[in-house]
PDB file of C-alpha atoms in Angstrom:
ATOM      1  CA  MET A   1      11.664  15.449   6.112  1.00 35.00           C
ATOM      2  CA  SER A   2       8.839  13.190   7.214  1.00 41.00           C
ATOM      3  CA  THR A   3       8.300  11.429   3.881  1.00 53.00           C
ATOM      4  CA  PRO A   4      10.382   8.245   3.488  1.00 51.00           C
ATOM      5  CA  ARG A   5      12.770   8.806   0.646  1.00 59.00           C
ATOM      6  CA  HIS A   6      15.411   6.104   0.490  1.00 72.00           C
ATOM      7  CA  TRP A   7      14.341   2.736  -0.920  1.00 82.00           C
ATOM      8  CA  GLY A   8      17.727   1.056  -1.134  1.00 87.00           C
ATOM      9  CA  THR A   9      21.224   1.398  -2.523  1.00 94.00           C
ATOM     10  CA  VAL A  10      21.054  -1.008  -5.465  1.00 97.00           C
ATOM     11  CA  MET A  11      17.725  -1.267  -7.261  1.00 97.00           C
ATOM     12  CA  SER A  12      16.980  -2.961 -10.554  1.00 98.00           C
ATOM     13  CA  ALA A  13      14.482  -1.589 -13.046  1.00 98.00           C
ATOM     14  CA  MET A  14      13.012  -5.052 -13.473  1.00 98.00           C
ATOM     15  CA  VAL A  15      12.172  -6.635 -16.816  1.00 98.00           C
ATOM     16  CA  THR A  16       8.655  -7.942 -17.295  1.00 98.00           C
ATOM     17  CA  PRO A  17       8.551 -11.705 -17.953  1.00 98.00           C
ATOM     18  CA  PHE A  18       6.290 -12.900 -20.773  1.00 98.00           C
ATOM     19  CA  ASP A  19       5.261 -16.471 -21.474  1.00 96.00           C
ATOM     20  CA  GLY A  20       5.471 -18.237 -24.831  1.00 93.00           C
ATOM     21  CA  ALA A  21       2.230 -16.620 -25.951  1.00 95.00           C
ATOM     22  CA  GLY A  22       3.437 -13.133 -25.071  1.00 95.00           C
ATOM     23  CA  ARG A  23       1.303 -12.811 -21.927  1.00 97.00           C
ATOM     24  CA  VAL A  24       2.630 -11.360 -18.675  1.00 98.00           C
ATOM     25  CA  ASP A  25       3.894 -14.228 -16.522  1.00 98.00           C
ATOM     26  CA  LEU A  26       3.219 -13.221 -12.934  1.00 98.00           C
ATOM     27  CA  ASP A  27       4.727 -16.382 -11.442  1.00 98.00           C
ATOM     28  CA  ALA A  28       7.957 -15.747 -13.333  1.00 98.00           C
ATOM     29  CA  ALA A  29       7.873 -12.113 -12.189  1.00 98.00           C
ATOM     30  CA  ARG A  30       7.600 -13.215  -8.551  1.00 98.00           C
ATOM     31  CA  ASP A  31      10.455 -15.687  -8.986  1.00 98.00           C
ATOM     32  CA  LEU A  32      12.664 -13.114 -10.697  1.00 98.00           C
ATOM     33  CA  ALA A  33      11.938 -10.506  -8.027  1.00 98.00           C
ATOM     34  CA  ARG A  34      12.931 -12.921  -5.257  1.00 98.00           C
ATOM     35  CA  TRP A  35      16.109 -13.856  -7.117  1.00 98.00           C
ATOM     36  CA  LEU A  36      17.064 -10.212  -7.607  1.00 98.00           C
ATOM     37  CA  VAL A  37      16.626  -9.548  -3.898  1.00 98.00           C
ATOM     38  CA  ALA A  38      18.734 -12.602  -3.067  1.00 97.00           C
ATOM     39  CA  ASN A  39      21.429 -11.333  -5.434  1.00 96.00           C
ATOM     40  CA  GLY A  40      22.230  -7.857  -4.258  1.00 96.00           C
ATOM     41  CA  ASN A  41      19.123  -5.743  -4.864  1.00 97.00           C
ATOM     42  CA  ASP A  42      17.596  -4.004  -1.849  1.00 95.00           C
ATOM     43  CA  GLY A  43      14.811  -2.368  -3.852  1.00 96.00           C
ATOM     44  CA  LEU A  44      13.003  -2.957  -7.146  1.00 97.00           C
ATOM     45  CA  VAL A  45      11.409  -0.730  -9.774  1.00 98.00           C
ATOM     46  CA  VAL A  46       8.609  -2.304 -11.815  1.00 98.00           C
ATOM     47  CA  THR A  47       6.422  -1.219 -14.741  1.00 97.00           C
ATOM     48  CA  ALA A  48       9.044   1.218 -15.967  1.00 95.00           C
ATOM     49  CA  THR A  49      11.126   1.557 -19.138  1.00 95.00           C
ATOM     50  CA  THR A  50      13.133  -1.656 -18.828  1.00 97.00           C
ATOM     51  CA  GLY A  51       9.888  -3.427 -17.934  1.00 97.00           C
ATOM     52  CA  GLU A  52       8.476  -2.455 -21.349  1.00 97.00           C
ATOM     53  CA  VAL A  53       5.780  -0.395 -19.683  1.00 96.00           C
ATOM     54  CA  SER A  54       4.703   1.246 -22.938  1.00 95.00           C
ATOM     55  CA  THR A  55       3.469  -2.143 -24.170  1.00 97.00           C
ATOM     56  CA  LEU A  56       1.578  -3.084 -20.985  1.00 97.00           C
ATOM     57  CA  THR A  57      -2.136  -2.632 -20.398  1.00 97.00           C
ATOM     58  CA  ASP A  58      -3.307  -0.894 -17.243  1.00 97.00           C
ATOM     59  CA  ASP A  59      -4.469  -4.209 -15.804  1.00 97.00           C
ATOM     60  CA  GLU A  60      -1.083  -5.782 -16.517  1.00 98.00           C
ATOM     61  CA  ARG A  61       0.616  -2.887 -14.766  1.00 97.00           C
ATOM     62  CA  ARG A  62      -1.611  -3.231 -11.711  1.00 97.00           C
ATOM     63  CA  ASN A  63      -1.133  -6.997 -11.560  1.00 98.00           C
ATOM     64  CA  LEU A  64       2.644  -6.698 -11.798  1.00 98.00           C
ATOM     65  CA  VAL A  65       2.895  -4.104  -9.038  1.00 98.00           C
ATOM     66  CA  ARG A  66       0.699  -6.209  -6.765  1.00 98.00           C
ATOM     67  CA  ALA A  67       2.449  -9.504  -7.525  1.00 98.00           C
ATOM     68  CA  VAL A  68       5.996  -8.201  -7.052  1.00 98.00           C
ATOM     69  CA  SER A  69       5.075  -6.221  -3.923  1.00 97.00           C
ATOM     70  CA  GLU A  70       3.619  -9.358  -2.378  1.00 97.00           C
ATOM     71  CA  ALA A  71       6.597 -11.511  -3.396  1.00 98.00           C
ATOM     72  CA  VAL A  72       9.383  -9.544  -1.697  1.00 97.00           C
ATOM     73  CA  ILE A  73       9.954  -7.624   1.513  1.00 95.00           C
ATOM     74  CA  VAL A  74      12.132  -4.891  -0.042  1.00 96.00           C
ATOM     75  CA  PRO A  75      10.575  -1.639  -1.302  1.00 96.00           C
ATOM     76  CA  VAL A  76       8.914  -1.833  -4.712  1.00 97.00           C
ATOM     77  CA  VAL A  77       8.662   1.416  -6.668  1.00 97.00           C
ATOM     78  CA  ALA A  78       6.026   1.492  -9.407  1.00 98.00           C
ATOM     79  CA  GLY A  79       6.233   3.327 -12.688  1.00 97.00           C
ATOM     80  CA  THR A  80       2.874   5.088 -12.943  1.00 96.00           C
ATOM     81  CA  SER A  81       3.449   7.835 -15.475  1.00 92.00           C
ATOM     82  CA  SER A  82       3.179   8.399 -19.189  1.00 92.00           C
ATOM     83  CA  ASN A  83       2.986  11.477 -21.399  1.00 92.00           C
ATOM     84  CA  ASP A  84      -0.704  11.807 -20.459  1.00 96.00           C
ATOM     85  CA  THR A  85      -1.036  13.603 -17.135  1.00 97.00           C
ATOM     86  CA  ALA A  86      -4.609  12.498 -16.448  1.00 97.00           C
ATOM     87  CA  HIS A  87      -3.737   8.854 -17.083  1.00 97.00           C
ATOM     88  CA  SER A  88      -0.652   9.194 -14.886  1.00 97.00           C
ATOM     89  CA  ILE A  89      -2.774  10.579 -12.052  1.00 97.00           C
ATOM     90  CA  GLN A  90      -5.163   7.631 -12.302  1.00 96.00           C
ATOM     91  CA  LEU A  91      -2.363   5.043 -12.148  1.00 97.00           C
ATOM     92  CA  THR A  92      -0.588   6.915  -9.362  1.00 97.00           C
ATOM     93  CA  ARG A  93      -3.714   6.994  -7.187  1.00 96.00           C
ATOM     94  CA  GLU A  94      -3.975   3.221  -7.447  1.00 95.00           C
ATOM     95  CA  ALA A  95      -0.341   2.408  -6.624  1.00 93.00           C
ATOM     96  CA  GLN A  96      -0.518   2.529  -2.844  1.00 88.00           C
ATOM     97  CA  GLY A  97      -3.378   0.070  -2.683  1.00 94.00           C
ATOM     98  CA  LEU A  98      -1.340  -2.350  -4.763  1.00 97.00           C
ATOM     99  CA  GLY A  99       1.511  -2.432  -2.247  1.00 96.00           C
ATOM    100  CA  ALA A 100       3.965  -0.023  -3.842  1.00 97.00           C
ATOM    101  CA  ALA A 101       6.404   1.757  -1.530  1.00 96.00           C
ATOM    102  CA  GLY A 102       6.772   4.657  -3.939  1.00 96.00           C
ATOM    103  CA  ILE A 103       6.362   5.724  -7.532  1.00 96.00           C
ATOM    104  CA  ILE A 104       8.714   6.781 -10.304  1.00 98.00           C
ATOM    105  CA  ALA A 105       7.564   9.448 -12.736  1.00 97.00           C
ATOM    106  CA  VAL A 106       9.333  10.038 -16.042  1.00 96.00           C
ATOM    107  CA  GLY A 107       9.319  13.328 -17.918  1.00 93.00           C
ATOM    108  CA  PRO A 108       6.563  13.553 -20.543  1.00 94.00           C
ATOM    109  CA  TYR A 109       7.863  12.049 -23.768  1.00 92.00           C
ATOM    110  CA  TYR A 110       6.920  12.590 -27.420  1.00 92.00           C
ATOM    111  CA  ASN A 111       4.793  15.702 -26.868  1.00 91.00           C
ATOM    112  CA  ARG A 112       7.879  17.463 -25.414  1.00 92.00           C
ATOM    113  CA  PRO A 113       6.113  20.145 -23.360  1.00 95.00           C
ATOM    114  CA  PRO A 114       7.874  23.331 -22.256  1.00 96.00           C
ATOM    115  CA  GLN A 115       9.295  23.442 -18.755  1.00 97.00           C
ATOM    116  CA  ALA A 116       6.057  24.877 -17.340  1.00 98.00           C
ATOM    117  CA  GLY A 117       4.205  21.791 -18.565  1.00 97.00           C
ATOM    118  CA  ILE A 118       6.828  19.410 -17.206  1.00 97.00           C
ATOM    119  CA  GLU A 119       6.621  21.058 -13.790  1.00 98.00           C
ATOM    120  CA  ALA A 120       2.820  21.013 -13.752  1.00 98.00           C
ATOM    121  CA  HIS A 121       2.835  17.347 -14.821  1.00 98.00           C
ATOM    122  CA  PHE A 122       5.049  16.317 -11.908  1.00 98.00           C
ATOM    123  CA  ARG A 123       3.139  18.433  -9.389  1.00 98.00           C
ATOM    124  CA  ALA A 124      -0.121  16.814 -10.496  1.00 98.00           C
ATOM    125  CA  ILE A 125       1.310  13.300 -10.147  1.00 98.00           C
ATOM    126  CA  ALA A 126       2.775  13.992  -6.713  1.00 98.00           C
ATOM    127  CA  GLY A 127      -0.488  15.567  -5.609  1.00 97.00           C
ATOM    128  CA  ALA A 128      -2.358  12.382  -6.442  1.00 97.00           C
ATOM    129  CA  THR A 129      -0.578  10.274  -3.813  1.00 96.00           C
ATOM    130  CA  LYS A 130       0.927  10.265  -0.350  1.00 95.00           C
ATOM    131  CA  LEU A 131       3.641   7.901  -1.563  1.00 96.00           C
ATOM    132  CA  PRO A 132       7.165   9.242  -2.057  1.00 97.00           C
ATOM    133  CA  VAL A 133       7.927  10.119  -5.657  1.00 97.00           C
ATOM    134  CA  MET A 134      11.133   9.657  -7.633  1.00 97.00           C
ATOM    135  CA  LEU A 135      11.488  11.823 -10.728  1.00 98.00           C
ATOM    136  CA  TYR A 136      13.217  10.330 -13.756  1.00 98.00           C
ATOM    137  CA  ASP A 137      15.193  12.583 -16.087  1.00 97.00           C
ATOM    138  CA  VAL A 138      16.144  10.714 -19.259  1.00 96.00           C
ATOM    139  CA  PRO A 139      16.302  13.227 -22.125  1.00 94.00           C
ATOM    140  CA  GLY A 140      17.538  10.611 -24.579  1.00 91.00           C
ATOM    141  CA  ARG A 141      14.072   9.037 -24.398  1.00 91.00           C
ATOM    142  CA  THR A 142      11.838  11.992 -23.570  1.00 92.00           C
ATOM    143  CA  GLY A 143      13.413  14.547 -25.888  1.00 92.00           C
ATOM    144  CA  ARG A 144      13.395  17.199 -23.174  1.00 95.00           C
ATOM    145  CA  ARG A 145      15.626  17.595 -20.142  1.00 96.00           C
ATOM    146  CA  ILE A 146      14.116  18.763 -16.840  1.00 97.00           C
ATOM    147  CA  ALA A 147      15.514  22.214 -16.129  1.00 98.00           C
ATOM    148  CA  GLU A 148      17.548  22.776 -12.970  1.00 98.00           C
ATOM    149  CA  ASP A 149      15.226  25.487 -11.655  1.00 98.00           C
ATOM    150  CA  VAL A 150      12.222  23.201 -12.102  1.00 98.00           C
ATOM    151  CA  LEU A 151      13.916  20.398 -10.193  1.00 98.00           C
ATOM    152  CA  LEU A 152      14.953  22.719  -7.390  1.00 98.00           C
ATOM    153  CA  ARG A 153      11.414  24.063  -6.971  1.00 98.00           C
ATOM    154  CA  LEU A 154       9.932  20.572  -6.986  1.00 98.00           C
ATOM    155  CA  PHE A 155      12.414  19.267  -4.411  1.00 97.00           C
ATOM    156  CA  ARG A 156      11.922  22.256  -2.130  1.00 97.00           C
ATOM    157  CA  GLU A 157       8.179  22.802  -2.490  1.00 98.00           C
ATOM    158  CA  VAL A 158       6.598  19.353  -2.957  1.00 98.00           C
ATOM    159  CA  PRO A 159       7.148  17.286   0.197  1.00 96.00           C
ATOM    160  CA  ASN A 160       6.724  13.856  -1.369  1.00 96.00           C
ATOM    161  CA  ILE A 161       9.020  14.481  -4.361  1.00 97.00           C
ATOM    162  CA  VAL A 162      12.093  13.064  -2.694  1.00 96.00           C
ATOM    163  CA  ALA A 163      14.420  11.515  -5.287  1.00 97.00           C
ATOM    164  CA  LEU A 164      15.800  11.845  -8.800  1.00 97.00           C
ATOM    165  CA  LYS A 165      16.865   9.068 -11.130  1.00 98.00           C
ATOM    166  CA  ASP A 166      19.469  10.838 -13.238  1.00 98.00           C
ATOM    167  CA  ALA A 167      20.092   9.456 -16.722  1.00 97.00           C
ATOM    168  CA  THR A 168      21.358  12.703 -18.221  1.00 97.00           C
ATOM    169  CA  GLY A 169      25.018  11.698 -18.340  1.00 95.00           C
ATOM    170  CA  ASP A 170      25.943  15.020 -16.737  1.00 97.00           C
ATOM    171  CA  PRO A 171      27.695  14.595 -13.346  1.00 97.00           C
ATOM    172  CA  PRO A 172      28.536  18.321 -13.027  1.00 97.00           C
ATOM    173  CA  ALA A 173      24.832  19.205 -13.217  1.00 97.00           C
ATOM    174  CA  ALA A 174      24.040  16.485 -10.679  1.00 98.00           C
ATOM    175  CA  ALA A 175      26.691  17.936  -8.376  1.00 98.00           C
ATOM    176  CA  ALA A 176      25.084  21.363  -8.657  1.00 97.00           C
ATOM    177  CA  LEU A 177      21.675  19.916  -7.739  1.00 97.00           C
ATOM    178  CA  VAL A 178      23.065  18.131  -4.698  1.00 97.00           C
ATOM    179  CA  ALA A 179      24.924  21.255  -3.612  1.00 97.00           C
ATOM    180  CA  GLN A 180      21.758  23.349  -3.772  1.00 97.00           C
ATOM    181  CA  ALA A 181      19.075  20.937  -2.580  1.00 96.00           C
ATOM    182  CA  GLY A 182      20.751  17.768  -1.310  1.00 92.00           C
ATOM    183  CA  GLU A 183      18.857  17.897   1.976  1.00 94.00           C
ATOM    184  CA  HIS A 184      15.571  17.702   0.069  1.00 94.00           C
ATOM    185  CA  PHE A 185      16.206  14.725  -2.233  1.00 96.00           C
ATOM    186  CA  ASP A 186      18.245  11.590  -2.887  1.00 96.00           C
ATOM    187  CA  LEU A 187      20.155  11.251  -6.140  1.00 97.00           C
ATOM    188  CA  TYR A 188      20.066   7.877  -7.889  1.00 97.00           C
ATOM    189  CA  SER A 189      22.198   6.966 -10.866  1.00 98.00           C
ATOM    190  CA  GLY A 190      19.985   6.104 -13.815  1.00 97.00           C
ATOM    191  CA  ASP A 191      22.851   4.957 -16.023  1.00 97.00           C
ATOM    192  CA  ASP A 192      24.910   2.087 -14.638  1.00 98.00           C
ATOM    193  CA  ALA A 193      28.159   3.288 -16.198  1.00 97.00           C
ATOM    194  CA  TYR A 194      27.814   6.689 -14.482  1.00 98.00           C
ATOM    195  CA  THR A 195      27.246   5.284 -11.015  1.00 98.00           C
ATOM    196  CA  LEU A 196      30.790   5.805  -9.742  1.00 98.00           C
ATOM    197  CA  PRO A 197      31.022   9.406 -11.017  1.00 97.00           C
ATOM    198  CA  LEU A 198      27.635  10.154  -9.464  1.00 97.00           C
ATOM    199  CA  LEU A 199      28.725   8.556  -6.209  1.00 96.00           C
ATOM    200  CA  ALA A 200      31.522  11.103  -6.138  1.00 96.00           C
ATOM    201  CA  VAL A 201      29.005  13.973  -6.225  1.00 96.00           C
ATOM    202  CA  GLY A 202      26.614  12.509  -3.652  1.00 95.00           C
ATOM    203  CA  ALA A 203      24.477   9.759  -5.183  1.00 96.00           C
ATOM    204  CA  ALA A 204      22.559   7.628  -2.699  1.00 95.00           C
ATOM    205  CA  GLY A 205      22.057   4.657  -4.980  1.00 96.00           C
ATOM    206  CA  LEU A 206      21.441   3.163  -8.397  1.00 97.00           C
ATOM    207  CA  VAL A 207      18.332   2.252 -10.359  1.00 98.00           C
ATOM    208  CA  GLY A 208      20.007  -0.010 -12.869  1.00 97.00           C
ATOM    209  CA  THR A 209      19.738  -2.572 -15.618  1.00 98.00           C
ATOM    210  CA  THR A 210      22.972  -4.562 -15.390  1.00 98.00           C
ATOM    211  CA  SER A 211      22.202  -4.757 -11.669  1.00 98.00           C
ATOM    212  CA  HIS A 212      19.973  -7.688 -12.629  1.00 98.00           C
ATOM    213  CA  TRP A 213      23.215  -9.724 -12.522  1.00 98.00           C
ATOM    214  CA  THR A 214      25.778  -7.383 -10.941  1.00 98.00           C
ATOM    215  CA  GLY A 215      23.992  -6.489  -7.701  1.00 97.00           C
ATOM    216  CA  PRO A 216      26.719  -7.894  -5.420  1.00 97.00           C
ATOM    217  CA  GLN A 217      29.419  -6.014  -7.305  1.00 97.00           C
ATOM    218  CA  PHE A 218      27.531  -2.741  -7.100  1.00 98.00           C
ATOM    219  CA  GLN A 219      26.996  -3.271  -3.381  1.00 97.00           C
ATOM    220  CA  ARG A 220      30.747  -3.760  -2.969  1.00 97.00           C
ATOM    221  CA  MET A 221      31.462  -0.639  -5.014  1.00 97.00           C
ATOM    222  CA  PHE A 222      29.133   1.494  -2.880  1.00 97.00           C
ATOM    223  CA  ALA A 223      30.543   0.053   0.346  1.00 97.00           C
ATOM    224  CA  ALA A 224      34.146   0.589  -0.741  1.00 97.00           C
ATOM    225  CA  PHE A 225      33.554   4.167  -1.854  1.00 97.00           C
ATOM    226  CA  ARG A 226      31.686   5.111   1.317  1.00 95.00           C
ATOM    227  CA  ALA A 227      34.486   3.623   3.408  1.00 97.00           C
ATOM    228  CA  GLY A 228      37.059   5.728   1.575  1.00 97.00           C
ATOM    229  CA  ARG A 229      38.499   2.814  -0.410  1.00 97.00           C
ATOM    230  CA  VAL A 230      38.276   4.649  -3.709  1.00 97.00           C
ATOM    231  CA  ALA A 231      40.837   2.501  -5.535  1.00 98.00           C
ATOM    232  CA  GLU A 232      38.800  -0.595  -4.667  1.00 98.00           C
ATOM    233  CA  ALA A 233      35.635   1.087  -5.931  1.00 98.00           C
ATOM    234  CA  ARG A 234      37.406   1.852  -9.219  1.00 97.00           C
ATOM    235  CA  GLU A 235      38.499  -1.758  -9.529  1.00 97.00           C
ATOM    236  CA  VAL A 236      34.932  -2.975  -9.083  1.00 97.00           C
ATOM    237  CA  HIS A 237      33.730  -0.433 -11.643  1.00 97.00           C
ATOM    238  CA  ALA A 238      36.350  -1.639 -14.110  1.00 97.00           C
ATOM    239  CA  SER A 239      35.137  -5.223 -13.709  1.00 97.00           C
ATOM    240  CA  LEU A 240      31.653  -4.075 -14.711  1.00 98.00           C
ATOM    241  CA  ILE A 241      32.617  -2.336 -17.960  1.00 97.00           C
ATOM    242  CA  PRO A 242      31.890  -5.415 -20.148  1.00 97.00           C
ATOM    243  CA  SER A 243      28.391  -5.526 -18.642  1.00 98.00           C
ATOM    244  CA  PHE A 244      27.900  -1.820 -19.365  1.00 97.00           C
ATOM    245  CA  ARG A 245      28.951  -2.331 -22.975  1.00 96.00           C
ATOM    246  CA  PHE A 246      26.809  -5.423 -23.403  1.00 97.00           C
ATOM    247  CA  VAL A 247      23.515  -4.019 -22.186  1.00 96.00           C
ATOM    248  CA  ASN A 248      22.845  -1.576 -25.035  1.00 93.00           C
ATOM    249  CA  SER A 249      23.843  -1.636 -28.696  1.00 90.00           C
ATOM    250  CA  ASP A 250      22.453  -0.889 -32.147  1.00 89.00           C
ATOM    251  CA  GLU A 251      21.179  -4.454 -32.474  1.00 91.00           C
ATOM    252  CA  ALA A 252      19.824  -5.021 -28.961  1.00 94.00           C
ATOM    253  CA  VAL A 253      18.653  -2.444 -26.410  1.00 95.00           C
ATOM    254  CA  TYR A 254      18.336  -2.652 -22.625  1.00 95.00           C
ATOM    255  CA  SER A 255      15.225  -4.795 -22.153  1.00 97.00           C
ATOM    256  CA  MET A 256      16.380  -7.208 -24.853  1.00 97.00           C
ATOM    257  CA  CYS A 257      19.882  -7.588 -23.418  1.00 98.00           C
ATOM    258  CA  VAL A 258      18.728  -7.962 -19.820  1.00 98.00           C
ATOM    259  CA  LYS A 259      16.266 -10.650 -20.857  1.00 98.00           C
ATOM    260  CA  ALA A 260      19.012 -12.421 -22.816  1.00 97.00           C
ATOM    261  CA  MET A 261      21.171 -12.476 -19.694  1.00 97.00           C
ATOM    262  CA  MET A 262      18.295 -13.646 -17.509  1.00 98.00           C
ATOM    263  CA  ARG A 263      17.528 -16.478 -19.922  1.00 97.00           C
ATOM    264  CA  THR A 264      21.233 -17.398 -19.831  1.00 95.00           C
ATOM    265  CA  LEU A 265      20.926 -17.650 -16.048  1.00 96.00           C
ATOM    266  CA  GLY A 266      17.858 -19.879 -16.279  1.00 96.00           C
ATOM    267  CA  HIS A 267      15.016 -17.399 -15.761  1.00 97.00           C
ATOM    268  CA  ALA A 268      11.859 -17.825 -17.834  1.00 96.00           C
ATOM    269  CA  VAL A 269      11.448 -14.200 -18.889  1.00 98.00           C
ATOM    270  CA  GLY A 270      10.597 -14.789 -22.553  1.00 97.00           C
ATOM    271  CA  ASP A 271      11.252 -12.351 -25.368  1.00 96.00           C
ATOM    272  CA  CYS A 272      10.252  -8.708 -25.528  1.00 97.00           C
ATOM    273  CA  ARG A 273       7.058  -7.406 -27.084  1.00 97.00           C
ATOM    274  CA  LEU A 274       7.178  -5.561 -30.366  1.00 97.00           C
ATOM    275  CA  PRO A 275       8.459  -3.099 -31.329  1.00 97.00           C
ATOM    276  CA  LEU A 276      11.389  -4.763 -29.524  1.00 96.00           C
ATOM    277  CA  PRO A 277      12.210  -7.874 -31.577  1.00 96.00           C
ATOM    278  CA  PRO A 278      13.676 -11.163 -30.381  1.00 94.00           C
ATOM    279  CA  CYS A 279      17.403 -10.967 -29.662  1.00 92.00           C
ATOM    280  CA  PRO A 280      19.827 -11.985 -32.404  1.00 92.00           C
ATOM    281  CA  PRO A 281      21.508 -15.292 -31.470  1.00 88.00           C
ATOM    282  CA  ASN A 282      24.888 -13.621 -30.962  1.00 93.00           C
ATOM    283  CA  VAL A 283      23.475 -11.564 -28.085  1.00 95.00           C
ATOM    284  CA  GLU A 284      22.822 -14.737 -26.092  1.00 93.00           C
ATOM    285  CA  GLN A 285      26.431 -15.770 -26.724  1.00 94.00           C
ATOM    286  CA  GLN A 286      27.636 -12.347 -25.605  1.00 96.00           C
ATOM    287  CA  ALA A 287      25.589 -12.741 -22.432  1.00 96.00           C
ATOM    288  CA  ARG A 288      27.317 -16.014 -21.638  1.00 95.00           C
ATOM    289  CA  GLU A 289      30.725 -14.444 -22.211  1.00 96.00           C
ATOM    290  CA  VAL A 290      29.928 -11.428 -20.027  1.00 96.00           C
ATOM    291  CA  TRP A 291      28.675 -13.644 -17.225  1.00 96.00           C
ATOM    292  CA  LYS A 292      31.706 -15.916 -17.449  1.00 94.00           C
ATOM    293  CA  GLY A 293      34.080 -12.938 -17.423  1.00 92.00           C
ATOM    294  CA  LEU A 294      32.461 -11.312 -14.428  1.00 91.00           C
ATOM    295  CA  GLY A 295      34.501 -13.529 -12.144  1.00 73.00           C
ATOM    296  CA  ARG A 296      31.897 -13.844  -9.396  1.00 62.00           C
TER     297      ARG A 296
END
């Protein structure tokens, strides 16, 4: 395949820093991006779910993609999609000129189209760019899973659709996809806790959240597994379980928890934008305990 398709092994879906007035802080975004690269991330995803993309204006999205792409030398993949195909096409067309190395396109949420609409949506987005495209299947947020036959057609028929971020929690289905079309796409874990099971069925990498602070551990886990040191990979995975449990709960979801951890580590990322509220104080304490227990 001529289209580049592998952006790195460990990638973080980066939070979007806001200042005290709730404005996007581009300087803080550049600093955070550089820190992530220095701490185990060999690719970054911006303006996506963890980056609170649904609360960003188009200009804020463009500015973030440009700023982060200029700040680091690793590939930066831009979230350019929504549940509006025409809007997604517009943002996708702009991504390459902003420095993005690829785009990530999530399944259409809220309107929950049938599979024919999902397929047409992704074909339209991919057709709007020469950049490689990663599909993102996260039915817990979109309300509709991408059917296997749709994925197989897209991987086989659309040259620049080259990867899947899998947040379905279904390793057997991922194994079936890899078995049928593994030469056409790279599988990325989209749920940190499922990374080791997905490695076992052929995953190429992770697009994560806890990887904001566990990048070195994930790199060790990938290296150990690929070298046949499976017991070592399991040990690393076990050390990450408190981070997996911390990052999402009924009182604080992913963006909130990642920002709490980043603030604990001294990064000026601010709070989230509504409808995500400020973190309860106990979440900051949990972040300190998780970091201390990581045993870096």
